[in-house]
CSV table of C-alpha atoms in Angstrom, one decimal:
chain,number,residue,atom,x,y,z
K,1391,MET,CA,-26.4,11.7,8.6
K,1392,THR,CA,-25.5,10.8,12.2
K,1393,THR,CA,-25.9,13.2,15.1
K,1394,GLY,CA,-23.9,16.3,14.5
K,1395,SER,CA,-21.0,17.6,16.5
K,1396,GLY,CA,-22.1,21.2,16.2
K,1397,VAL,CA,-19.3,21.9,13.7
K,1398,GLY,CA,-21.2,21.8,10.4
K,1399,VAL,CA,-18.4,21.5,7.9
K,1400,LEU,CA,-16.8,18.7,9.8
K,1401,ASP,CA,-20.0,16.9,10.1
K,1402,LYS,CA,-20.5,17.1,6.4
K,1403,ALA,CA,-17.0,16.0,5.7
K,1404,ALA,CA,-17.5,13.0,8.0
K,1405,ALA,CA,-20.7,12.2,6.2
K,1406,ILE,CA,-18.9,12.2,2.8
K,1407,LEU,CA,-16.1,10.0,4.1
K,1408,ASN,CA,-18.7,7.6,5.6
K,1409,ALA,CA,-20.5,7.4,2.3
K,1410,LEU,CA,-17.3,6.4,0.5
K,1411,GLU,CA,-16.6,3.5,2.9
K,1412,ASN,CA,-18.3,1.0,0.5
K,1413,GLY,CA,-16.3,2.0,-2.5
K,1414,PRO,CA,-16.0,4.5,-5.4
K,1415,THR,CA,-19.0,6.8,-5.6
K,1416,THR,CA,-20.2,9.4,-8.1
K,1417,LEU,CA,-21.0,13.0,-7.1
K,1418,SER,CA,-24.7,12.3,-7.7
K,1419,GLN,CA,-24.6,9.2,-5.4
K,1420,LEU,CA,-22.8,11.2,-2.7
K,1421,VAL,CA,-25.5,13.8,-2.8
K,1422,GLU,CA,-28.2,11.1,-2.5
K,1423,LEU,CA,-26.3,9.3,0.3
K,1424,THR,CA,-25.4,12.4,2.4
K,1425,GLN,CA,-28.5,14.5,1.7
K,1426,ILE,CA,-26.1,17.5,1.3
K,1427,SER,CA,-26.5,19.9,-1.6
K,1428,ARG,CA,-24.5,19.1,-4.8
K,1429,PRO,CA,-22.3,22.3,-4.7
K,1430,THR,CA,-21.5,21.7,-1.0
K,1431,VAL,CA,-20.6,18.0,-1.5
K,1432,HIS,CA,-18.4,18.9,-4.5
K,1433,ARG,CA,-16.6,21.7,-2.6
K,1434,ILE,CA,-15.9,19.6,0.5
K,1435,ALA,CA,-14.9,16.5,-1.5
K,1436,GLN,CA,-12.5,18.6,-3.5
K,1437,SER,CA,-11.0,20.0,-0.3
K,1438,LEU,CA,-10.7,16.5,1.2
K,1439,ALA,CA,-9.0,15.5,-2.0
K,1440,HIS,CA,-6.5,18.3,-1.6
K,1441,HIS,CA,-5.4,16.8,1.7
K,1442,GLY,CA,-5.3,13.2,0.3
K,1443,LEU,CA,-8.4,12.1,2.3
K,1444,VAL,CA,-10.4,11.6,-0.8
K,1445,GLY,CA,-9.2,10.4,-4.2
K,1446,ARG,CA,-10.5,9.7,-7.7
K,1447,ASP,CA,-10.6,6.3,-9.5
K,1448,LEU,CA,-9.9,5.7,-13.2
K,1449,HIS,CA,-13.6,6.6,-13.9
K,1450,GLY,CA,-13.5,9.9,-12.0
K,1451,ARG,CA,-15.5,8.6,-9.1
K,1452,PHE,CA,-14.7,9.7,-5.6
K,1453,GLU,CA,-13.1,7.2,-3.2
K,1454,LEU,CA,-11.3,7.2,0.1
K,1455,GLY,CA,-7.9,8.6,-0.3
K,1456,SER,CA,-4.5,7.1,0.4
K,1457,ARG,CA,-3.8,9.5,3.3
K,1458,LEU,CA,-6.5,7.7,5.3
K,1459,VAL,CA,-4.6,4.5,4.7
K,1460,GLU,CA,-1.4,6.1,5.9
K,1461,LEU,CA,-3.1,7.5,9.0
K,1462,ALA,CA,-4.7,4.2,9.8
K,1463,SER,CA,-1.4,2.4,9.3
K,1464,ALA,CA,0.3,4.8,11.7
K,1465,ALA,CA,-2.4,4.2,14.3
K,1466,GLY,CA,-2.1,0.5,13.9
K,1467,GLU,CA,1.7,0.3,13.3
K,1468,ASP,CA,2.5,-1.3,16.6
K,1469,ARG,CA,0.0,-4.1,15.9
K,1470,LEU,CA,1.4,-4.5,12.4
K,1471,VAL,CA,5.0,-4.6,13.6
K,1472,SER,CA,4.3,-7.2,16.3
K,1473,ALA,CA,2.3,-9.4,13.9
K,1474,ALA,CA,4.9,-9.2,11.2
K,1475,GLY,CA,7.8,-10.4,13.2
K,1476,PRO,CA,7.1,-14.2,13.3
K,1477,ILE,CA,5.8,-14.2,9.7
K,1478,LEU,CA,9.0,-12.5,8.4
K,1479,LEU,CA,11.1,-15.0,10.3
K,1480,LYS,CA,9.2,-17.9,8.8
K,1481,LEU,CA,9.5,-16.5,5.3
K,1482,ARG,CA,13.2,-15.8,5.8
K,1483,ASP,CA,13.8,-19.4,6.9
K,1484,LEU,CA,11.8,-20.7,4.0
K,1485,THR,CA,13.5,-18.7,1.3
K,1486,GLY,CA,16.9,-18.2,2.9
K,1487,GLU,CA,16.7,-14.4,2.1
K,1488,SER,CA,16.2,-11.2,4.0
K,1489,THR,CA,12.5,-10.1,4.5
K,1490,GLN,CA,10.9,-6.8,5.3
K,1491,VAL,CA,7.7,-4.9,5.7
K,1492,PHE,CA,7.5,-1.4,4.2
K,1493,ARG,CA,4.9,1.3,4.8
K,1494,LYS,CA,4.4,4.4,2.7
K,1495,GLN,CA,5.2,7.6,4.6
K,1496,GLY,CA,5.0,10.8,2.5
K,1497,ASP,CA,7.3,10.5,-0.5
K,1498,PHE,CA,9.2,7.6,1.0
K,1499,ARG,CA,8.7,4.0,2.0
K,1500,VAL,CA,9.9,3.1,5.5
K,1501,CYS,CA,11.0,-0.3,6.7
K,1502,ILE,CA,9.0,-1.0,9.9
K,1503,ALA,CA,10.0,-4.6,10.4
K,1504,SER,CA,12.7,-6.9,9.0
K,1505,ALA,CA,14.3,-10.3,9.4
K,1506,GLU,CA,17.8,-10.5,7.9
K,1507,ARG,CA,19.5,-13.5,6.4
K,1508,PRO,CA,21.9,-14.5,9.3
K,1509,VAL,CA,25.0,-15.3,7.2
K,1510,GLY,CA,26.5,-14.7,3.8
K,1511,LEU,CA,25.8,-12.0,1.2
K,1512,ARG,CA,22.5,-10.3,2.0
K,1513,ASP,CA,20.4,-7.2,1.4
K,1514,THR,CA,20.6,-5.4,4.7
K,1515,ILE,CA,17.7,-2.9,5.4
K,1516,PRO,CA,17.5,-1.9,9.0
K,1517,VAL,CA,14.2,-0.9,10.6
K,1518,GLY,CA,13.6,2.8,10.1
K,1519,THR,CA,15.4,2.9,6.8
K,1520,GLN,CA,13.7,5.3,4.3
K,1521,LEU,CA,13.8,4.2,0.7
K,1522,SER,CA,12.6,5.8,-2.5
K,1523,MET,CA,9.1,5.3,-3.8
K,1524,LYS,CA,10.5,5.5,-7.3
K,1525,ALA,CA,12.2,2.1,-7.4
K,1526,GLY,CA,11.9,-1.4,-6.1
K,1527,SER,CA,9.1,-4.0,-5.9
K,1528,ALA,CA,7.8,-2.7,-2.6
K,1529,ALA,CA,7.4,0.7,-4.1
K,1530,GLN,CA,5.5,-0.9,-7.0
K,1531,VAL,CA,3.1,-2.6,-4.6
K,1532,LEU,CA,2.5,0.5,-2.5
K,1533,LEU,CA,1.8,2.6,-5.7
K,1534,ALA,CA,-0.1,0.0,-7.7
K,1535,TRP,CA,-3.4,0.4,-5.8
K,1536,GLU,CA,-3.3,4.2,-5.2
K,1537,ASP,CA,-5.9,6.4,-6.7
K,1538,ASN,CA,-5.3,7.6,-10.3
K,1539,GLU,CA,-4.0,11.0,-9.4
K,1540,ARG,CA,-1.5,9.8,-6.9
K,1541,MET,CA,-0.4,7.0,-9.2
K,1542,ILE,CA,0.3,9.5,-12.0
K,1543,ASP,CA,2.3,11.6,-9.6
K,1544,GLY,CA,4.2,8.6,-8.2
K,1545,LEU,CA,5.2,7.4,-11.7
K,1546,HIS,CA,7.0,10.7,-12.4
K,1547,HIS,CA,10.7,9.8,-12.7
K,1548,ALA,CA,10.0,6.3,-11.4
K,1549,ARG,CA,12.0,3.4,-12.7
K,1550,PHE,CA,8.8,1.4,-13.4
K,1551,THR,CA,6.0,2.1,-15.8
K,1552,PRO,CA,2.2,2.1,-15.8
K,1553,THR,CA,2.3,-1.2,-17.6
K,1554,ILE,CA,4.4,-2.7,-14.9
K,1555,LEU,CA,1.9,-1.5,-12.2
K,1556,ALA,CA,-1.0,-2.9,-14.2
K,1557,GLY,CA,0.8,-6.2,-14.1
K,1558,VAL,CA,1.3,-5.9,-10.4
K,1559,ARG,CA,-2.4,-5.4,-9.8
K,1560,ARG,CA,-3.3,-8.3,-12.1
K,1561,ARG,CA,-0.9,-10.8,-10.5
K,1562,GLY,CA,-1.0,-9.5,-7.0
K,1563,TRP,CA,2.8,-9.3,-6.6
K,1564,ALA,CA,5.8,-7.4,-7.9
K,1565,GLN,CA,9.4,-8.1,-8.7
K,1566,SER,CA,12.4,-5.9,-9.3
K,1567,LEU,CA,15.9,-6.5,-10.7
K,1568,GLY,CA,18.6,-4.0,-9.8
K,1569,GLU,CA,15.9,-1.3,-9.7
K,1570,ARG,CA,16.7,0.1,-6.3
K,1571,GLU,CA,20.3,-1.0,-6.1
K,1572,PRO,CA,22.5,-2.7,-8.7
K,1573,GLY,CA,22.8,-6.5,-8.2
K,1574,VAL,CA,19.8,-6.7,-5.8
K,1575,ALA,CA,16.5,-8.4,-6.7
K,1576,SER,CA,13.3,-8.5,-4.7
K,1577,VAL,CA,9.7,-9.8,-4.7
K,1578,SER,CA,6.8,-8.0,-2.8
K,1579,ALA,CA,3.1,-8.5,-2.2
K,1580,PRO,CA,0.5,-6.3,-0.6
K,1581,ILE,CA,-0.6,-6.4,3.0
K,1582,ARG,CA,-4.2,-5.4,3.4
K,1583,GLY,CA,-6.1,-3.9,6.3
K,1584,GLN,CA,-9.6,-4.7,7.6
K,1585,SER,CA,-11.3,-2.8,4.7
K,1586,GLY,CA,-9.2,-4.6,2.1
K,1587,ARG,CA,-7.1,-1.6,1.2
K,1588,VAL,CA,-3.3,-1.9,0.8
K,1589,ILE,CA,-1.6,-0.6,4.0
K,1590,ALA,CA,1.9,-2.0,3.5
K,1591,ALA,CA,4.1,-4.2,1.4
K,1592,LEU,CA,5.9,-7.4,2.5
K,1593,SER,CA,9.1,-8.1,0.7
K,1594,MET,CA,12.0,-10.5,0.4
K,1595,SER,CA,15.3,-9.4,-1.2
K,1596,GLY,CA,18.8,-10.6,-2.0
K,1597,PRO,CA,21.5,-10.7,-4.6
K,1598,ILE,CA,20.3,-11.4,-8.2
K,1599,GLU,CA,22.9,-14.3,-8.4
K,1600,ARG,CA,20.8,-16.2,-5.9
K,1601,LEU,CA,17.3,-15.0,-6.7
K,1602,THR,CA,18.0,-15.2,-10.4
K,1603,ARG,CA,16.6,-12.9,-13.1
K,1604,GLN,CA,13.1,-14.3,-12.5
K,1605,PRO,CA,12.7,-14.0,-8.7
K,1606,GLY,CA,8.9,-13.7,-8.9
K,1607,LYS,CA,8.5,-16.9,-10.8
K,1608,ILE,CA,10.4,-18.8,-8.0
K,1609,PHE,CA,9.3,-17.0,-4.9
K,1610,HIS,CA,6.0,-15.2,-5.5
K,1611,GLU,CA,3.9,-18.0,-4.0
K,1612,SER,CA,5.8,-17.9,-0.7
K,1613,VAL,CA,5.8,-14.1,-0.5
K,1614,VAL,CA,2.1,-13.8,-1.4
K,1615,ALA,CA,1.2,-16.5,1.2
K,1616,ALA,CA,3.1,-14.6,3.9
K,1617,ALA,CA,1.5,-11.3,3.0
K,1618,ASN,CA,-2.0,-12.9,3.0
K,1619,GLU,CA,-1.3,-14.6,6.3
K,1620,LEU,CA,-0.3,-11.2,7.8
K,1621,SER,CA,-3.4,-9.5,6.3
K,1622,GLU,CA,-5.7,-12.2,7.8
K,1623,LEU,CA,-4.0,-11.9,11.2
K,1624,LEU,CA,-4.4,-8.1,11.2
K,1625,ARG,CA,-8.1,-8.4,10.3
K,1626,ALA,CA,-8.7,-11.0,13.0
K,1627,GLN,CA,-7.0,-8.8,15.6
K,1628,ALA,CA,-9.1,-5.8,14.5
K,1629,GLU,CA,-12.4,-7.8,14.9
K,1630,ARG,CA,-11.6,-8.9,18.4
K,1631,PRO,CA,-13.8,-7.1,21.0
C-alpha cells in the first residue's frame, strides 16, 4: 500500500481500486495484492460495488465499476467535446448523415457533441439532449461493456437483448432500426479512454430510407474508424506532460 492519508477506510478503499487497475481480480488476489484481511477486503469491495465504483464480471471477479468511467468522463468531458468536433464533421461529410457523441449519465445517455446534416431530412439531436438507455445503437454500445450486474439491470425493459449485446461486443459496433424512433436508423461504435474502457459512444443516424435496413453493413467501417481515431486522440492527449 502507498503512504496512508490517515483515514484508514479510505486508504484501504484506494488500495482495492488500485489493485483492480490491471483487470478483473478474485477476492483472494485482492487480499494478496492489498495485504488487507479477507473480511475487510470483502466488506469494502461490496460497499464500493454498492456505489458503482466496483463491479463484477461474468465470472464473479471484482473489477473497476462503471461509475468510475462516468466520473472520469465528466472530468475529461471538455477534452472529449473539443476533440470530437472535427472528427464528427469529417464523418458527417463522409456519410452525408448526422453524427453524435453520447455519454452515459445515470439512467440516460446525453448528447455531448454533434454535427448535423446541413440540408434535407435528418435526425436532429441537439447537444444536451437526454435519450433513453433502453433503445438505440448508442445505448447498446454504452451497455455492452458494462459489468454483469449493470448489464442485467440495463436490459430490463430494453428494446434489445443479451444476444444483441453479445454481437456488439464481438463486432465492435452496433446498429438499430426504428428502435429509438420509428423510421430512424443508426450505427454506433465505442470511444475508449486511456485505460481502454468505454467512456462514450460515437454515432451516425438518419432515416432508414437512406441508411437502408442494413446500416451497419454499409457504414460500420467509417463509424468504427472515427471512434478509433477519437480514442487514439484522447489517449495521446492524456499522455502529454
